[in-house]
PDB file of C-alpha atoms and ligand atoms in Angstrom:
ATOM      1  CA  UNK A 904       5.813-139.256-252.382  1.00  0.00           C
ATOM      2  CA  UNK A 905       3.755-138.777-249.539  1.00  0.00           C
ATOM      3  CA  UNK A 906       5.180-141.537-247.731  1.00  0.00           C
ATOM      4  CA  UNK A 907       8.623-140.344-247.539  1.00  0.00           C
ATOM      5  CA  UNK A 908       7.642-136.453-247.249  1.00  0.00           C
ATOM      6  CA  UNK A 909       6.217-137.822-244.244  1.00  0.00           C
ATOM      7  CA  UNK A 910       9.341-139.415-243.086  1.00  0.00           C
ATOM      8  CA  UNK A 911      11.601-136.403-243.499  1.00  0.00           C
ATOM      9  CA  UNK A 912       9.186-134.732-241.835  1.00  0.00           C
ATOM     10  CA  UNK A 913       8.720-136.116-238.832  1.00  0.00           C
ATOM     11  CA  UNK A 914      12.338-137.793-238.999  1.00  0.00           C
ATOM     12  CA  UNK A 915      14.906-135.496-240.732  1.00  0.00           C
ATOM     13  CA  UNK A 916      16.334-132.050-238.987  1.00  0.00           C
ATOM     14  CA  UNK A 917      17.126-129.394-241.088  1.00  0.00           C
ATOM     15  CA  UNK A 918      20.425-128.108-240.837  1.00  0.00           C
ATOM     16  CA  UNK A 919      21.133-124.353-241.597  1.00  0.00           C
ATOM     17  CA  UNK A 920      19.080-123.200-245.215  1.00  0.00           C
ATOM     18  CA  UNK A 921      21.404-125.843-247.299  1.00  0.00           C
ATOM     19  CA  UNK A 922      21.006-129.028-245.079  1.00  0.00           C
ATOM     20  CA  UNK A 923      19.371-132.167-244.885  1.00  0.00           C
ATOM     21  CA  UNK A 924      19.948-135.005-241.613  1.00  0.00           C
ATOM     22  CA  UNK A 925      17.661-137.552-242.472  1.00  0.00           C
ATOM     23  CA  UNK A 926      20.312-140.276-241.019  1.00  0.00           C
ATOM     24  CA  UNK A 927      18.105-142.074-238.561  1.00  0.00           C
ATOM     25  CA  UNK A 928      16.652-143.849-241.901  1.00  0.00           C
ATOM     26  CA  UNK A 929      18.947-142.943-244.458  1.00  0.00           C
ATOM     27  CA  UNK A 930      22.697-142.297-243.850  1.00  0.00           C
ATOM     28  CA  UNK A 931      23.100-143.842-241.713  1.00  0.00           C
ATOM     29  CA  UNK A 932      20.379-146.180-239.531  1.00  0.00           C
ATOM     30  CA  UNK A 933      18.219-148.004-242.992  1.00  0.00           C
ATOM     31  CA  UNK A 934      14.647-148.123-243.068  1.00  0.00           C
ATOM     32  CA  UNK A 935      14.454-151.480-245.215  1.00  0.00           C
ATOM     33  CA  UNK A 936      11.133-151.303-245.399  1.00  0.00           C
ATOM     34  CA  UNK A 937      11.175-148.101-246.753  1.00  0.00           C
ATOM     35  CA  UNK A 938      14.133-148.102-249.252  1.00  0.00           C
ATOM     36  CA  UNK A 939      11.450-151.462-250.546  1.00  0.00           C
ATOM     37  CA  UNK A 940       9.188-148.794-251.816  1.00  0.00           C
ATOM     38  CA  UNK A 941      11.106-146.337-252.715  1.00  0.00           C
ATOM     39  CA  UNK A 942      12.277-148.869-254.690  1.00  0.00           C
ATOM     40  CA  UNK A 943       9.249-150.132-256.268  1.00  0.00           C
ATOM     41  CA  UNK A 944       8.608-146.141-256.576  1.00  0.00           C
ATOM     42  CA  UNK A 945      11.848-145.816-259.001  1.00  0.00           C
ATOM     43  CA  UNK A 946      10.609-148.835-260.824  1.00  0.00           C
ATOM     44  CA  UNK A 947       7.307-147.463-261.057  1.00  0.00           C
ATOM     45  CA  UNK A 948       8.886-144.186-263.108  1.00  0.00           C
ATOM     46  CA  UNK A 949      11.892-145.481-264.574  1.00  0.00           C
ATOM     47  CA  UNK A 950      10.617-148.800-265.564  1.00  0.00           C
ATOM     48  CA  UNK A 951      10.272-148.402-268.786  1.00  0.00           C
ATOM     49  CA  UNK A 952      13.394-146.958-270.167  1.00  0.00           C
ATOM     50  CA  UNK A 953      15.131-150.540-270.772  1.00  0.00           C
ATOM     51  CA  UNK A 954      17.382-150.644-267.604  1.00  0.00           C
ATOM     52  CA  UNK A 955      20.492-153.207-267.412  1.00  0.00           C
ATOM     53  CA  UNK A 956      22.688-151.518-264.622  1.00  0.00           C
ATOM     54  CA  UNK A 957      22.357-149.323-261.501  1.00  0.00           C
ATOM     55  CA  UNK A 958      24.962-146.992-261.233  1.00  0.00           C
ATOM     56  CA  UNK A 959      25.710-145.246-258.017  1.00  0.00           C
ATOM     57  CA  UNK A 960      28.206-143.756-255.547  1.00  0.00           C
ATOM     58  CA  UNK A 961      29.691-144.438-252.383  1.00  0.00           C
ATOM     59  CA  UNK A 962      28.771-144.656-249.925  1.00  0.00           C
ATOM     60  CA  UNK A 963      24.567-143.830-248.813  1.00  0.00           C
ATOM     61  CA  UNK A 964      23.771-144.918-252.839  1.00  0.00           C
ATOM     62  CA  UNK A 965      24.609-148.162-252.472  1.00  0.00           C
ATOM     63  CA  UNK A 966      21.696-149.542-250.130  1.00  0.00           C
ATOM     64  CA  UNK A 967      19.648-147.377-252.021  1.00  0.00           C
ATOM     65  CA  UNK A 968      20.772-148.578-255.134  1.00  0.00           C
ATOM     66  CA  UNK A 969      21.130-152.622-254.401  1.00  0.00           C
ATOM     67  CA  UNK A 970      17.023-152.244-252.895  1.00  0.00           C
ATOM     68  CA  UNK A 971      16.371-151.073-256.261  1.00  0.00           C
ATOM     69  CA  UNK A 972      17.724-153.830-258.699  1.00  0.00           C
ATOM     70  CA  UNK A 973      15.158-155.707-256.814  1.00  0.00           C
ATOM     71  CA  UNK A 974      12.446-154.064-258.908  1.00  0.00           C
ATOM     72  CA  UNK A 975      15.007-154.055-262.017  1.00  0.00           C
ATOM     73  CA  UNK A 976      14.686-157.757-262.435  1.00  0.00           C
ATOM     74  CA  UNK A 977      17.798-158.016-260.440  1.00  0.00           C
ATOM     75  CA  UNK A 978      20.434-155.772-263.009  1.00  0.00           C
ATOM     76  CA  UNK A 979      23.206-155.556-261.402  1.00  0.00           C
ATOM     77  CA  UNK A 980      24.636-152.595-259.631  1.00  0.00           C
ATOM     78  CA  UNK A 981      27.965-150.887-259.936  1.00  0.00           C
ATOM     79  CA  UNK A 982      28.928-148.172-257.402  1.00  0.00           C
ATOM     80  CA  UNK A 983      31.454-145.489-258.106  1.00  0.00           C
ATOM     81  CA  UNK A 984      34.339-145.203-255.274  1.00  0.00           C
ATOM     82  CA  UNK A 985      36.019-141.784-254.097  1.00  0.00           C
ATOM     83  CA  UNK A 986      39.382-143.090-253.364  1.00  0.00           C
ATOM     84  CA  UNK A 987      41.740-145.782-255.004  1.00  0.00           C
ATOM     85  CA  UNK A 988      41.804-148.802-253.154  1.00  0.00           C
ATOM     86  CA  UNK A 989      44.922-150.918-253.438  1.00  0.00           C
ATOM     87  CA  UNK A 990      43.107-153.422-255.135  1.00  0.00           C
ATOM     88  CA  UNK A 991      41.768-151.647-257.553  1.00  0.00           C
ATOM     89  CA  UNK A 992      44.859-152.204-259.841  1.00  0.00           C
ATOM     90  CA  UNK A 993      43.119-152.693-263.777  1.00  0.00           C
ATOM     91  CA  UNK A 994      42.084-149.256-265.626  1.00  0.00           C
ATOM     92  CA  UNK A 995      39.179-147.274-264.525  1.00  0.00           C
ATOM     93  CA  UNK A 996      37.259-144.591-266.174  1.00  0.00           C
ATOM     94  CA  UNK A 997      37.001-141.655-263.845  1.00  0.00           C
ATOM     95  CA  UNK A 998      34.999-138.416-262.853  1.00  0.00           C
ATOM     96  CA  UNK A 999      35.766-135.501-260.346  1.00  0.00           C
ATOM     97  CA  UNK A1000      33.485-134.407-258.489  1.00  0.00           C
ATOM     98  CA  UNK A1001      33.396-132.092-255.835  1.00  0.00           C
ATOM     99  CA  UNK A1002      32.246-133.002-252.590  1.00  0.00           C
ATOM    100  CA  UNK A1003      28.638-131.285-250.974  1.00  0.00           C
ATOM    101  CA  UNK A1004      28.756-132.449-247.535  1.00  0.00           C
ATOM    102  CA  UNK A1005      32.836-131.936-246.711  1.00  0.00           C
ATOM    103  CA  UNK A1006      33.974-129.827-249.628  1.00  0.00           C
ATOM    104  CA  UNK A1007      36.717-131.483-251.400  1.00  0.00           C
ATOM    105  CA  UNK A1008      36.956-132.757-254.424  1.00  0.00           C
ATOM    106  CA  UNK A1009      37.925-136.581-254.996  1.00  0.00           C
ATOM    107  CA  UNK A1010      37.397-138.320-258.329  1.00  0.00           C
ATOM    108  CA  UNK A1011      34.761-141.237-258.430  1.00  0.00           C
ATOM    109  CA  UNK A1012      36.203-144.380-260.143  1.00  0.00           C
ATOM    110  CA  UNK A1013      34.694-147.513-261.977  1.00  0.00           C
ATOM    111  CA  UNK A1014      36.981-150.271-263.260  1.00  0.00           C
ATOM    112  CA  UNK A1015      36.422-150.809-266.358  1.00  0.00           C
ATOM    113  CA  UNK A1016      35.482-153.949-267.114  1.00  0.00           C
ATOM    114  CA  UNK A1017      31.564-152.667-265.423  1.00  0.00           C
ATOM    115  CA  UNK A1018      30.665-150.469-267.917  1.00  0.00           C
ATOM    116  CA  UNK A1019      30.602-151.156-271.112  1.00  0.00           C
ATOM    117  CA  UNK A1020      28.985-149.915-274.588  1.00  0.00           C
ATOM    118  CA  UNK A1021      25.371-151.025-274.106  1.00  0.00           C
ATOM    119  CA  UNK A1022      24.742-150.683-270.436  1.00  0.00           C
ATOM    120  CA  UNK A1023      21.750-148.656-270.208  1.00  0.00           C
ATOM    121  CA  UNK A1024      22.635-147.479-266.917  1.00  0.00           C
ATOM    122  CA  UNK A1025      20.186-145.887-263.872  1.00  0.00           C
ATOM    123  CA  UNK A1026      21.685-143.612-261.938  1.00  0.00           C
ATOM    124  CA  UNK A1027      20.570-143.730-258.539  1.00  0.00           C
ATOM    125  CA  UNK A1028      21.682-141.141-255.920  1.00  0.00           C
ATOM    126  CA  UNK A1029      20.202-140.339-251.669  1.00  0.00           C
ATOM    127  CA  UNK A1030      20.257-136.683-252.370  1.00  0.00           C
ATOM    128  CA  UNK A1031      20.650-134.591-255.192  1.00  0.00           C
ATOM    129  CA  UNK A1032      22.516-130.908-253.852  1.00  0.00           C
ATOM    130  CA  UNK A1033      24.770-129.011-257.284  1.00  0.00           C
ATOM    131  CA  UNK A1034      24.027-132.219-259.365  1.00  0.00           C
ATOM    132  CA  UNK A1035      27.706-132.696-259.406  1.00  0.00           C
ATOM    133  CA  UNK A1036      27.809-136.432-257.704  1.00  0.00           C
ATOM    134  CA  UNK A1037      25.548-137.418-260.590  1.00  0.00           C
ATOM    135  CA  UNK A1038      27.616-135.098-263.503  1.00  0.00           C
ATOM    136  CA  UNK A1039      30.377-137.396-262.948  1.00  0.00           C
ATOM    137  CA  UNK A1040      28.684-140.635-262.446  1.00  0.00           C
ATOM    138  CA  UNK A1041      26.991-139.540-266.262  1.00  0.00           C
ATOM    139  CA  UNK A1042      30.403-138.838-266.898  1.00  0.00           C
ATOM    140  CA  UNK A1043      32.196-142.589-266.550  1.00  0.00           C
ATOM    141  CA  UNK A1044      29.308-144.109-268.694  1.00  0.00           C
ATOM    142  CA  UNK A1045      30.057-141.945-271.425  1.00  0.00           C
ATOM    143  CA  UNK A1046      33.270-142.365-271.084  1.00  0.00           C
ATOM    144  CA  UNK A1047      32.510-146.243-271.972  1.00  0.00           C
ATOM    145  CA  UNK A1048      30.161-145.193-274.415  1.00  0.00           C
ATOM    146  CA  UNK A1049      26.925-146.195-272.474  1.00  0.00           C
ATOM    147  CA  UNK A1050      23.492-144.774-271.862  1.00  0.00           C
ATOM    148  CA  UNK A1051      22.104-142.455-269.022  1.00  0.00           C
ATOM    149  CA  UNK A1052      18.770-143.757-269.503  1.00  0.00           C
ATOM    150  CA  UNK A1053      17.721-141.159-265.673  1.00  0.00           C
ATOM    151  CA  UNK A1054      18.397-140.018-262.525  1.00  0.00           C
ATOM    152  CA  UNK A1055      16.668-140.936-260.044  1.00  0.00           C
ATOM    153  CA  UNK A1056      17.389-138.984-256.793  1.00  0.00           C
ATOM    154  CA  UNK A1057      15.292-140.373-253.146  1.00  0.00           C
ATOM    155  CA  UNK A1058      15.731-136.524-252.154  1.00  0.00           C
ATOM    156  CA  UNK A1059      16.239-133.698-254.507  1.00  0.00           C
ATOM    157  CA  UNK A1060      16.857-130.226-253.121  1.00  0.00           C
ATOM    158  CA  UNK A1061      15.022-128.262-256.080  1.00  0.00           C
ATOM    159  CA  UNK A1062      17.083-124.918-254.558  1.00  0.00           C
ATOM    160  CA  UNK A1063      20.128-126.104-255.106  1.00  0.00           C
ATOM    161  CA  UNK A1064      19.741-125.969-258.187  1.00  0.00           C
ATOM    162  CA  UNK A1065      21.374-129.479-259.521  1.00  0.00           C
ATOM    163  CA  UNK A1066      18.142-130.957-261.670  1.00  0.00           C
ATOM    164  CA  UNK A1067      18.090-127.578-263.682  1.00  0.00           C
ATOM    165  CA  UNK A1068      21.986-128.262-264.274  1.00  0.00           C
ATOM    166  CA  UNK A1069      20.773-132.172-265.738  1.00  0.00           C
ATOM    167  CA  UNK A1070      18.334-131.525-267.542  1.00  0.00           C
ATOM    168  CA  UNK A1071      19.979-128.542-269.769  1.00  0.00           C
ATOM    169  CA  UNK A1072      22.367-131.436-269.874  1.00  0.00           C
ATOM    170  CA  UNK A1073      19.639-133.025-272.046  1.00  0.00           C
ATOM    171  CA  UNK A1074      19.335-136.013-268.991  1.00  0.00           C
ATOM    172  CA  UNK A1075      15.705-137.424-267.253  1.00  0.00           C
ATOM    173  CA  UNK A1076      15.816-136.613-263.922  1.00  0.00           C
ATOM    174  CA  UNK A1077      13.270-137.473-261.472  1.00  0.00           C
ATOM    175  CA  UNK A1078      12.965-136.877-257.918  1.00  0.00           C
ATOM    176  CA  UNK A1079      10.972-138.809-254.560  1.00  0.00           C
ATOM    177  CA  UNK A1080      10.395-135.746-252.773  1.00  0.00           C
ATOM    178  CA  UNK A1081      10.704-132.371-254.148  1.00  0.00           C
ATOM    179  CA  UNK A1082      12.137-129.762-251.743  1.00  0.00           C
ATOM    180  CA  UNK A1083      11.336-126.013-252.376  1.00  0.00           C
ATOM    181  CA  UNK A1084      12.870-124.367-249.506  1.00  0.00           C
ATOM    182  CA  UNK A1085      14.348-124.213-246.054  1.00  0.00           C
ATOM    183  CA  UNK A1086      13.442-121.770-243.569  1.00  0.00           C
ATOM    184  CA  UNK A1087      12.636-121.116-240.836  1.00  0.00           C
ATOM    185  CA  UNK A1088      13.036-125.166-239.486  1.00  0.00           C
ATOM    186  CA  UNK A1089      10.431-125.784-242.008  1.00  0.00           C
ATOM    187  CA  UNK A1090      10.905-128.094-245.078  1.00  0.00           C
ATOM    188  CA  UNK A1091       8.540-127.264-247.541  1.00  0.00           C
ATOM    189  CA  UNK A1092       8.521-129.794-250.642  1.00  0.00           C
ATOM    190  CA  UNK A1093       6.956-129.054-254.692  1.00  0.00           C
ATOM    191  CA  UNK A1094       3.650-130.562-254.818  1.00  0.00           C
TER     192      UNK A1094
HETATM  193  P1  5GP B 781      25.269-133.136-254.784  1.00  0.00           P
HETATM  194  O1  5GP B 781      26.771-133.749-255.413  1.00  0.00           O
HETATM  195  O2  5GP B 781      24.169-133.134-256.042  1.00  0.00           O
HETATM  196  O3  5GP B 781      25.794-131.203-255.261  1.00  0.00           O
HETATM  197  O4  5GP B 781      24.968-133.190-253.860  1.00  0.00           O
HETATM  198  C1  5GP B 781      25.051-134.539-254.140  1.00  0.00           C
HETATM  199  C2  5GP B 781      25.860-135.547-252.612  1.00  0.00           C
HETATM  200  O5  5GP B 781      25.771-134.815-251.684  1.00  0.00           O
HETATM  201  C3  5GP B 781      25.101-136.415-252.706  1.00  0.00           C
HETATM  202  O6  5GP B 781      25.789-137.763-252.836  1.00  0.00           O
HETATM  203  C4  5GP B 781      24.934-137.174-250.635  1.00  0.00           C
HETATM  204  O7  5GP B 781      25.597-137.390-250.435  1.00  0.00           O
HETATM  205  C5  5GP B 781      25.060-135.679-250.302  1.00  0.00           C
HETATM  206  N1  5GP B 781      24.765-134.449-250.117  1.00  0.00           N
HETATM  207  C6  5GP B 781      23.336-133.240-250.592  1.00  0.00           C
HETATM  208  N2  5GP B 781      22.966-132.583-250.312  1.00  0.00           N
HETATM  209  C7  5GP B 781      23.216-133.526-248.566  1.00  0.00           C
HETATM  210  C8  5GP B 781      22.166-132.860-247.850  1.00  0.00           C
HETATM  211  O8  5GP B 781      21.026-131.991-247.654  1.00  0.00           O
HETATM  212  N3  5GP B 781      21.939-134.277-246.827  1.00  0.00           N
HETATM  213  C9  5GP B 781      22.932-135.307-246.877  1.00  0.00           C
HETATM  214  N4  5GP B 781      22.844-135.945-245.899  1.00  0.00           N
HETATM  215  N5  5GP B 781      23.645-135.105-247.838  1.00  0.00           N
HETATM  216  C10 5GP B 781      23.688-134.195-248.512  1.00  0.00           C
END
């Protein structure tokens, strides 16, 4: 997605060789016009799969997932919580996820009310790095007996191996901007 790649080049900052900071449009301030273009593009790539629910993880996936739902006939959006609030009194599905940015392990949780065997789920996240978050979300869907129809990442860092791991596990993965390397202050994209 050229618009997104251009935006990453113009407004993203690389932190060393592993991390990209895109706070000005994706992770802190949100560019809703760009989110709409992203949602439309995700629907172009995944719209034929009979998706009836979108699942993401707090917090940065929520905005993207919500706007994307506009292009999927307003399907419900569910986000996994990384901590158990005291309002979550009902039973939940849980999966351990190691945080890429913090290095800590937490349990991603979704109430059993919001994932069901009839669900055909699109998993969305802002970044795909080692694939930990996406793997955890797949596990939550499968614990509920639902189907993972696909995994959409806004930005994938291919060199960190997450997409390969997910594809090897049989999942359909497609990312809108695929970074192959971050070197000498330069971000290189696939294609
Ligand atoms: P993974 O679980 O695939 O290793 O990492 C994905 C998660 O880590 C995403 O939910 C995202 O929040 C965070 N993440 C991974 N890489 C980056 C990055 O380069 N920049 C930012 N801002 N977040 C990242």
